[in-house]
XYZ file of C-alpha atoms in Angstrom:
456
model
C -13.583 140.961 46.512
C -14.767 137.775 48.224
C -13.035 136.951 51.479
C -12.011 133.592 49.993
C -9.739 135.248 47.416
C -8.761 138.255 49.505
C -5.010 138.674 49.489
C -3.148 141.102 51.706
C -2.061 144.307 49.894
C 1.507 143.256 50.666
C 2.455 139.829 51.973
C 3.597 139.693 55.569
C 6.468 137.574 56.826
C 7.502 135.870 60.054
C 11.228 135.344 60.535
C 11.777 131.692 61.330
C 14.979 129.828 62.294
C 13.945 126.766 60.280
C 12.318 128.196 57.133
C 13.940 131.663 57.099
C 10.761 133.512 56.066
C 7.188 132.314 56.511
C 5.017 134.117 53.967
C 1.475 135.200 54.865
C -0.455 136.107 51.722
C -4.157 135.630 52.574
C -6.167 137.838 54.902
C -7.845 134.775 56.440
C -4.486 133.301 57.481
C -3.410 136.526 59.179
C -6.786 136.788 60.916
C -6.520 133.195 62.166
C -3.030 133.825 63.545
C -4.418 136.809 65.458
C -7.203 134.832 67.185
C -6.928 134.213 70.916
C -7.086 130.452 70.383
C -4.069 130.501 68.059
C -2.076 132.948 70.183
C -2.539 130.543 73.109
C -0.195 128.146 71.292
C 2.693 130.486 72.106
C 2.251 129.356 75.722
C 2.438 125.611 75.025
C 5.810 123.988 74.412
C 6.058 121.811 71.345
C 7.991 119.086 73.125
C 6.595 119.204 76.666
C 9.141 117.813 79.119
C 11.892 117.404 76.489
C 13.286 120.844 77.374
C 14.330 119.288 80.698
C 16.682 117.028 78.710
C 17.608 119.274 75.763
C 17.574 122.768 77.224
C 17.135 124.502 73.875
C 13.781 122.819 73.243
C 11.737 125.774 74.462
C 9.947 126.235 71.140
C 6.170 126.415 71.029
C 3.321 124.868 69.088
C 2.752 128.369 67.662
C 6.048 128.225 65.741
C 5.437 124.635 64.636
C 1.969 125.447 63.283
C 3.389 128.367 61.290
C 6.047 126.004 59.932
C 3.498 123.400 58.823
C 1.548 126.191 57.124
C 4.688 127.354 55.301
C 5.605 123.881 54.023
C 2.010 123.383 52.856
C 2.109 126.751 51.080
C 5.244 125.686 49.229
C 3.656 122.372 48.249
C 0.624 124.246 46.857
C 2.903 126.584 44.895
C 4.767 123.615 43.403
C 1.555 121.797 42.507
C -0.076 124.885 41.004
C 2.954 125.677 38.851
C 3.902 122.179 37.714
C 0.840 119.922 38.049
C -2.331 121.993 37.566
C -5.499 120.106 36.757
C -6.522 120.225 33.113
C -9.757 118.279 33.396
C -11.884 116.956 36.254
C -10.510 113.694 37.649
C -7.120 113.889 35.907
C -5.235 113.791 39.222
C -3.825 117.301 38.840
C -3.925 120.010 41.501
C -7.003 122.237 41.720
C -5.800 125.439 43.342
C -9.284 126.117 44.713
C -8.196 123.635 47.389
C -5.329 125.875 48.504
C -7.145 127.790 51.228
C -8.622 124.738 52.966
C -5.172 123.087 52.895
C -3.456 126.187 54.315
C -6.037 126.648 57.082
C -5.911 122.967 58.061
C -2.101 123.122 58.173
C -2.116 126.234 60.332
C -4.771 124.955 62.735
C -3.967 121.225 62.905
C -2.604 121.429 66.493
C -4.855 124.137 67.921
C -6.554 121.646 70.259
C -3.380 120.692 72.143
C -3.437 121.232 75.881
C -0.669 122.024 78.357
C 2.089 119.412 78.387
C 0.054 117.865 75.581
C 0.116 114.103 75.831
C 0.495 113.826 79.610
C -2.565 116.033 80.149
C -4.511 113.915 77.654
C -3.564 110.717 79.456
C -4.643 111.937 82.898
C -7.850 113.752 81.951
C -8.866 111.673 78.910
C -9.032 114.611 76.525
C -8.376 114.201 72.800
C -6.491 117.029 71.101
C -7.795 116.127 67.626
C -11.418 116.108 68.824
C -10.772 119.417 70.591
C -9.239 120.841 67.422
C -12.414 119.969 65.525
C -14.510 121.501 68.313
C -12.526 124.752 68.192
C -12.938 124.894 64.404
C -16.691 124.273 64.448
C -17.904 125.918 67.674
C -19.636 129.233 66.762
C -18.306 130.906 69.916
C -14.613 130.643 69.029
C -12.759 133.404 67.222
C -11.281 130.779 64.896
C -14.736 129.648 63.804
C -15.878 133.225 63.258
C -12.908 133.879 60.966
C -13.456 130.647 59.021
C -17.173 131.434 58.652
C -16.243 134.558 56.693
C -14.842 132.345 53.937
C -18.148 130.471 53.636
C -20.686 128.961 56.056
C -19.465 125.409 55.397
C -15.745 126.267 55.439
C -15.154 125.421 59.153
C -16.568 121.932 58.531
C -14.344 121.531 55.463
C -11.211 122.398 57.447
C -12.351 120.059 60.243
C -12.825 117.266 57.680
C -9.153 117.568 56.685
C -8.140 117.113 60.344
C -10.515 114.137 60.638
C -9.151 112.661 57.357
C -12.656 112.565 55.866
C -12.138 115.396 53.358
C -12.957 114.082 49.861
C -9.665 115.120 48.242
C -6.876 112.801 49.488
C -4.240 115.207 48.173
C -5.228 117.762 50.813
C -5.448 115.178 53.612
C -2.038 113.684 52.798
C -0.376 117.112 52.785
C -1.259 117.375 56.483
C -1.405 113.743 57.581
C 0.536 110.839 56.054
C 3.863 109.105 56.579
C 5.622 112.039 54.914
C 3.567 115.193 55.452
C 4.067 118.871 56.237
C 3.465 118.232 59.948
C 6.186 115.597 60.309
C 8.640 117.417 58.061
C 8.374 120.584 60.107
C 8.580 118.993 63.531
C 11.618 116.894 62.584
C 13.540 119.930 61.325
C 12.278 122.235 64.094
C 12.826 119.799 66.942
C 16.286 118.934 65.621
C 17.205 122.630 65.474
C 15.975 123.501 68.956
C 17.306 120.379 70.663
C 20.734 121.116 69.174
C 20.852 117.733 67.460
C 21.379 116.890 63.804
C 19.363 113.677 63.691
C 16.247 115.251 62.177
C 17.889 117.044 59.272
C 16.970 116.003 55.734
C 16.722 117.677 52.327
C 13.328 119.405 52.557
C 13.862 121.372 49.338
C 14.488 118.197 47.362
C 11.515 116.362 48.839
C 9.168 119.255 48.026
C 10.584 119.317 44.518
C 9.821 115.631 43.840
C 6.304 115.644 45.376
C 3.531 115.186 42.824
C -0.270 115.028 43.059
C -2.182 112.110 41.598
C -5.747 110.810 41.883
C -5.016 108.766 45.008
C -3.241 111.569 46.854
C 0.452 112.475 46.779
C 3.366 110.559 45.271
C 7.088 111.191 44.783
C 9.136 111.063 41.600
C 11.341 107.968 41.420
C 14.489 110.089 41.169
C 13.686 111.514 44.612
C 13.831 108.124 46.346
C 17.099 108.817 48.180
C 15.784 112.081 49.631
C 12.743 110.173 50.929
C 15.026 107.471 52.384
C 17.001 110.189 54.171
C 13.777 111.550 55.669
C 12.731 108.083 56.919
C 16.117 107.545 58.589
C 16.038 111.049 60.118
C 12.648 110.346 61.628
C 13.892 107.027 63.016
C 16.920 108.717 64.598
C 14.862 111.498 66.175
C 12.556 108.987 67.857
C 15.442 106.917 69.191
C 17.672 109.796 70.306
C 15.242 112.586 71.246
C 11.559 111.663 71.534
C 12.206 108.413 73.448
C 14.987 109.817 75.644
C 14.673 108.163 79.080
C 15.090 111.430 81.021
C 12.259 113.124 79.107
C 10.078 110.075 79.708
C 11.041 110.111 83.389
C 9.914 113.722 83.735
C 6.662 112.793 81.965
C 6.125 110.050 84.561
C 6.642 112.567 87.393
C 4.270 115.033 85.701
C 1.692 112.292 85.212
C 1.901 111.205 88.867
C 1.861 114.811 90.100
C -1.413 115.588 88.337
C -2.822 112.230 89.400
C -1.929 112.898 93.061
C -3.555 116.348 92.932
C -6.673 114.787 91.422
C -6.736 112.010 94.043
C -6.417 114.525 96.880
C -9.215 116.640 95.448
C -11.506 113.635 95.095
C -10.829 112.650 98.730
C -11.308 116.279 99.893
C -7.763 116.278 101.257
C -6.324 119.088 99.135
C -5.290 122.303 100.882
C -7.984 124.935 100.383
C -5.440 127.577 99.426
C -3.900 125.235 96.847
C -7.160 124.167 95.182
C -6.469 124.253 91.430
C -9.603 126.141 90.426
C -8.835 126.112 86.700
C -8.398 122.333 86.733
C -11.587 121.526 88.604
C -13.683 120.863 85.469
C -11.202 118.094 84.672
C -10.860 116.836 88.256
C -14.659 116.619 88.466
C -14.844 114.598 85.258
C -17.512 116.944 83.930
C -15.527 118.166 80.940
C -17.513 117.538 77.776
C -16.793 118.489 74.189
C -20.423 119.452 73.633
C -20.462 122.312 76.122
C -18.816 125.573 75.093
C -18.234 126.537 78.725
C -16.119 123.415 79.049
C -14.230 124.296 75.859
C -13.605 127.735 77.322
C -12.245 126.087 80.492
C -9.859 124.062 78.345
C -8.650 127.055 76.341
C -7.711 128.893 79.545
C -5.070 126.251 80.250
C -1.458 126.420 79.118
C 1.940 125.334 80.441
C 2.218 128.436 82.613
C -1.079 127.738 84.391
C 0.060 124.236 85.341
C 3.510 125.442 86.407
C 1.888 128.025 88.694
C -0.117 125.304 90.420
C 2.999 123.157 90.710
C 4.760 126.054 92.436
C 1.879 126.311 94.929
C 1.941 122.571 95.514
C 5.610 122.673 96.601
C 4.277 123.909 99.960
C 1.414 121.453 100.243
C 0.874 119.667 103.563
C 0.650 116.470 101.515
C 4.220 115.208 101.370
C 3.799 113.250 98.137
C 2.244 116.188 96.263
C 4.908 118.581 97.560
C 7.730 116.171 96.726
C 6.498 115.415 93.206
C 6.022 119.140 92.490
C 9.562 119.828 93.679
C 11.004 116.969 91.652
C 9.282 118.273 88.531
C 10.120 121.973 88.937
C 13.716 121.357 90.044
C 14.346 118.644 87.431
C 14.997 115.681 89.636
C 14.155 112.804 87.299
C 13.449 109.240 88.271
C 15.995 106.661 87.212
C 15.074 103.810 84.902
C 16.239 100.444 83.636
C 15.282 98.524 80.517
C 12.897 95.616 80.944
C 12.318 92.585 78.746
C 10.095 89.521 78.963
C 12.685 87.718 81.096
C 13.042 90.447 83.729
C 9.471 91.772 83.841
C 8.529 89.253 86.616
C 11.172 90.907 88.843
C 9.250 94.191 89.053
C 6.962 93.246 92.008
C 10.080 92.313 94.016
C 11.687 95.659 93.196
C 8.499 97.508 94.084
C 8.481 95.839 97.524
C 12.031 97.060 98.132
C 11.066 100.571 97.004
C 8.122 100.472 99.404
C 10.402 99.353 102.243
C 12.566 102.401 101.467
C 9.585 104.644 102.191
C 8.128 105.361 98.749
C 4.519 104.874 97.641
C 5.091 102.750 94.557
C 1.873 103.927 92.925
C 3.315 107.447 92.615
C 7.041 106.699 92.429
C 7.273 103.799 89.970
C 6.043 103.162 86.472
C 6.506 100.735 83.601
C 6.694 102.924 80.524
C 7.133 101.808 76.935
C 7.884 103.897 73.886
C 7.780 102.200 70.507
C 7.474 103.441 66.953
C 7.471 102.053 63.432
C 10.038 104.020 61.361
C 8.078 103.060 58.240
C 5.045 100.862 57.805
C 3.807 99.602 54.448
C 0.051 99.797 53.985
C -1.832 96.930 55.578
C -5.626 97.079 55.082
C -6.070 94.642 57.995
C -4.653 97.178 60.468
C -7.117 98.993 62.706
C -5.728 102.321 61.433
C -3.877 101.517 58.198
C -1.153 104.017 57.364
C -0.880 105.764 54.036
C 2.085 104.203 52.269
C 4.703 106.203 50.381
C 4.363 105.757 46.626
C 7.084 106.422 44.057
C 6.008 107.316 40.506
C 7.906 105.912 37.537
C 8.278 107.740 34.245
C 5.334 105.852 32.727
C 3.104 106.994 35.588
C 2.960 103.639 37.380
C 3.413 103.590 41.150
C 5.725 101.517 43.334
C 5.508 101.335 47.120
C 8.724 102.671 48.683
C 9.859 99.540 50.538
C 9.649 97.429 47.358
C 12.443 99.424 45.701
C 14.486 100.754 48.637
C 16.727 98.199 50.359
C 17.293 100.664 53.205
C 13.594 101.225 53.890
C 12.785 97.537 53.417
C 15.262 96.733 56.187
C 13.322 98.801 58.733
C 9.763 98.388 57.398
C 7.481 97.031 60.090
C 10.369 96.842 62.583
C 9.245 98.236 65.922
C 11.938 100.332 67.598
C 12.052 101.541 71.169
C 12.100 100.006 74.616
C 10.227 99.315 77.825
C 11.562 100.822 81.043
C 10.933 100.499 84.758
C 11.103 103.902 86.460
C 11.986 104.279 90.138
C 13.358 106.896 92.584
C 17.004 107.850 92.100
C 17.550 107.305 95.826
C 17.404 103.536 95.244
C 20.790 103.768 93.482
C 22.464 105.652 96.317
C 26.082 104.590 96.866
C 26.808 106.928 99.793
C 24.191 105.933 102.337
C 26.507 105.063 105.238
C 24.202 106.466 107.895
C 20.982 105.675 106.072
C 18.639 103.132 107.625
C 17.741 102.000 104.131
C 21.310 101.162 103.061
C 20.716 97.361 103.063
C 17.564 97.849 100.976
C 19.438 100.019 98.473
C 22.186 97.431 98.206
C 19.737 94.616 97.591
C 17.891 96.699 94.970
C 21.112 97.528 93.136
C 21.849 93.839 92.581
C 18.994 93.859 90.053
C 20.441 96.706 87.940
C 23.350 96.256 85.535
C 24.287 98.405 82.546
C 20.967 100.226 82.478
C 18.973 96.966 82.498
C 17.064 94.830 84.962
C 18.949 91.577 85.537
C 18.481 88.427 87.575
C 21.018 88.594 90.437
C 23.609 85.817 90.593
């Protein structure tokens, strides 16, 4: 039997708090799960610093990737049963595409690094480019498993990640405004954060999904389930993903890694605290075209960084030691919302913070988090989003926001805020014997109800 069609003698299952059972039916999927590159995802938190705000959010990218696989498997089952292709080009589902869809779903996040987005920002890595590199590099276990399907199979899976795969149905399963990736992380993140914002009717949405020539559409009668999903996503961004404490801890993490890098570049880092496993990134000699560099990247996980942070607590450099302690002991910065009127006040506030003894480069930040809950397709955009199409009984398609008053109300509306982050000490109310008391008092005149204000 060809490896492509090889099914396990008996399907295996993973117990999952979100999907109950995750069913593994193909040998290639089980083999991919057992690779070292995929097992590494157990050691990378899905939500990075969010567990310092919502303590239950300790779940990993490993569990999320399994969840995206499982949703994709269910979509394939639905399409195969109810919408199989009858003739080339009829817009039906060709189940020969199943394996590439399942592998892309399982592996879509395999290139994520420790504390994902913060690490990317500091060291200019790209998790999607790294995912493609892991899929296509002959030295990885993942590539060796994919090669057993066919020599060109790794490139096919990579094309799905890169959104260049010729069948838009497969691409949109993994990457669109309503895809298996987003559906799993909303449900999973909602569950583990202990919130209800991300809950929506997954079973109903999967039931009304349909393939067509241009990708994936949804039956008109499923519009309200899709609306519910859009609102759930909006709520999760506002209440969880953009939470100011999580963002504050990201700022500290960002500055901590930046300080360590700066010290290394100036040869001021303690010899015993030299972060050997980070040196390829500190030296700016990390390149996607060198397997040794890829190997360096794959050695990193959250635990590796946390171990260095623990060492840095005792650094002779006071800033490095303080930032490491603030991060490990969860001592977030405070923040206040900024708008166009109050943005010019920030240099004044930074001077006060400096007078209180803080290096404003490492202890302040202007951080914005914005998202579009739903965005209708605009071909003029640099990266136009795939719009959500509803299919009427006669087969014609309508874009979601043209028929949903609820979605139309939030279409193209940017939600989120911009915040100025600063040390909590600046808000001290009990600084009777503190030399900086007058500075604190002056600073506090600019903060009212979680916003920067012009003092009277």
